Amino acid sequence: MDMNTVYGGFAASLIKDPVWVMNVVSSYGPNSLGVVFDRGLIGTNHDWCEAFSTYPRTYDLLHLDGLFTAESHRCEMKFVLLEMDRILRPTGYAIIRENAYFLDSVAIIVKGMRWNCDKHDTEYKADKEKVLICQKKLWSGKNTQH
């Protein structure tokens, strides 16, 4: 899932791979869903301050580029991250490209959600934007023997 697509570029880059990408266009930004459809891709509009209907599936990969910067004035990041945790299947990955300010906050919250993350520079090596690659762990309570 590309959680903050504009024109479906992430999905278009994977077009030859045997995967499908749900392109999500912000319902509070420019409506570029027509461009996504014109490229032969699938997608929907959504407000990330609300729950995303996923029935009957979860996702192996979440990709977001600038989502927290774009939506920070409308909803709290921790609630979007909690929704991401619900959508992402155990052992799935999240690729988060974001302003360094938000990325540092994201890293703290997802650590509490027991995700394993590594921070990387972007291709521009700029200090203001980073990439966080995270994997959701499969975890359960400990078995107790009586």
XYZ file of C-alpha atoms in Angstrom:
146
model
C 0.000 0.000 0.000
C 1.227 3.467 -0.885
C -0.397 5.472 1.898
C 0.240 8.945 0.474
C 0.498 8.627 -3.273
C 0.170 11.528 -5.642
C 0.390 9.954 -9.092
C 1.026 6.269 -8.311
C 4.791 6.436 -8.849
C 5.625 3.783 -6.252
C 3.151 1.354 -7.827
C 4.358 2.224 -11.326
C 7.930 1.372 -10.303
C 6.727 -2.124 -9.336
C 4.501 -2.675 -12.380
C 6.595 -5.580 -13.749
C 6.680 -7.376 -10.393
C 3.993 -9.926 -9.429
C 2.456 -7.619 -6.789
C -0.413 -5.182 -6.583
C -0.303 -1.845 -4.804
C -3.268 -0.041 -3.282
C -2.671 3.653 -3.984
C -4.221 5.914 -1.361
C -4.708 9.575 -2.235
C -5.331 11.948 0.669
C -8.909 13.155 0.731
C -7.561 16.504 1.968
C -5.031 17.048 -0.815
C -5.335 17.474 -4.573
C -7.494 14.687 -6.008
C -5.045 12.920 -8.320
C -6.916 9.610 -8.286
C -7.828 10.078 -11.947
C -4.133 10.072 -12.851
C -3.642 6.866 -10.842
C -6.527 5.232 -12.738
C -5.259 6.545 -16.104
C -1.981 4.725 -15.416
C -3.929 1.462 -15.073
C -3.443 1.317 -11.299
C -5.902 0.833 -8.460
C -6.536 3.331 -5.714
C -8.865 5.142 -3.369
C -9.256 8.432 -1.498
C -8.854 8.324 2.268
C -8.565 10.508 5.359
C -5.798 9.012 7.544
C -7.350 10.600 10.632
C -9.994 7.873 10.243
C -9.737 4.072 10.179
C -9.022 2.406 6.820
C -11.306 -0.453 5.810
C -9.056 -3.437 5.128
C -11.467 -6.359 5.354
C -10.573 -9.129 4.442
C -6.871 -8.398 4.025
C -3.786 -6.968 5.661
C -0.749 -5.609 3.850
C 2.831 -6.895 3.529
C 4.304 -3.452 2.872
C 3.300 0.100 3.714
C 5.012 2.953 1.887
C 4.541 6.562 2.889
C 6.299 9.693 1.764
C 5.575 12.860 3.719
C 2.299 11.648 5.219
C 3.018 12.943 8.727
C 4.182 16.316 7.437
C 1.018 16.632 5.363
C -1.427 15.480 8.042
C 0.235 16.696 11.272
C -2.076 19.694 11.570
C -5.167 17.474 11.438
C -4.512 14.361 13.529
C -2.024 12.905 15.977
C 0.775 10.807 14.555
C 0.366 8.103 17.211
C -3.151 7.308 15.976
C -1.995 6.994 12.355
C 0.832 4.706 13.503
C -1.616 2.587 15.483
C -3.744 2.232 12.346
C -0.613 1.259 10.410
C 0.112 -1.415 13.022
C -3.385 -2.809 12.534
C -3.114 -2.808 8.728
C 0.399 -4.278 8.520
C 0.647 -8.026 8.933
C 3.223 -9.478 11.345
C 6.702 -9.540 9.768
C 5.543 -6.915 7.242
C 7.561 -3.799 6.427
C 6.941 -0.059 6.477
C 9.058 2.345 4.441
C 8.618 5.811 5.876
C 10.185 8.792 4.086
C 9.681 11.872 6.164
C 11.016 15.123 7.554
C 13.701 14.302 10.152
C 11.658 15.988 12.892
C 8.702 13.660 12.377
C 10.887 10.632 11.676
C 12.583 10.880 15.071
C 9.148 10.954 16.742
C 7.952 8.029 14.631
C 11.021 5.981 15.620
C 10.217 6.444 19.316
C 6.564 5.443 18.929
C 7.183 2.368 16.745
C 9.820 1.127 19.173
C 7.011 0.978 21.727
C 4.972 -0.997 19.180
C 7.869 -3.493 19.024
C 8.831 -2.722 15.453
C 12.488 -3.075 14.421
C 13.663 -0.005 12.494
C 16.752 1.333 10.739
C 17.176 4.977 9.745
C 18.796 5.811 6.408
C 19.749 8.902 4.444
C 17.808 9.715 1.307
C 19.486 9.681 -2.078
C 20.141 13.414 -1.593
C 21.970 12.896 1.741
C 20.040 15.866 3.128
C 19.722 16.262 6.883
C 16.132 17.440 6.744
C 14.675 14.264 5.188
C 15.345 10.633 6.165
C 13.983 7.159 5.484
C 12.951 4.772 8.226
C 12.631 1.108 7.237
C 10.733 -0.890 9.840
C 9.617 -4.471 10.265
C 6.687 -5.377 12.451
C 7.586 -8.283 14.691
C 5.445 -11.317 15.302
C 5.115 -11.475 19.047
C 2.929 -13.185 21.575
C 2.740 -13.706 25.305
C 5.096 -16.147 26.953
C 3.892 -19.667 27.534
C 3.856 -20.503 31.224
C 4.276 -24.049 32.412
C 2.505 -25.037 35.658
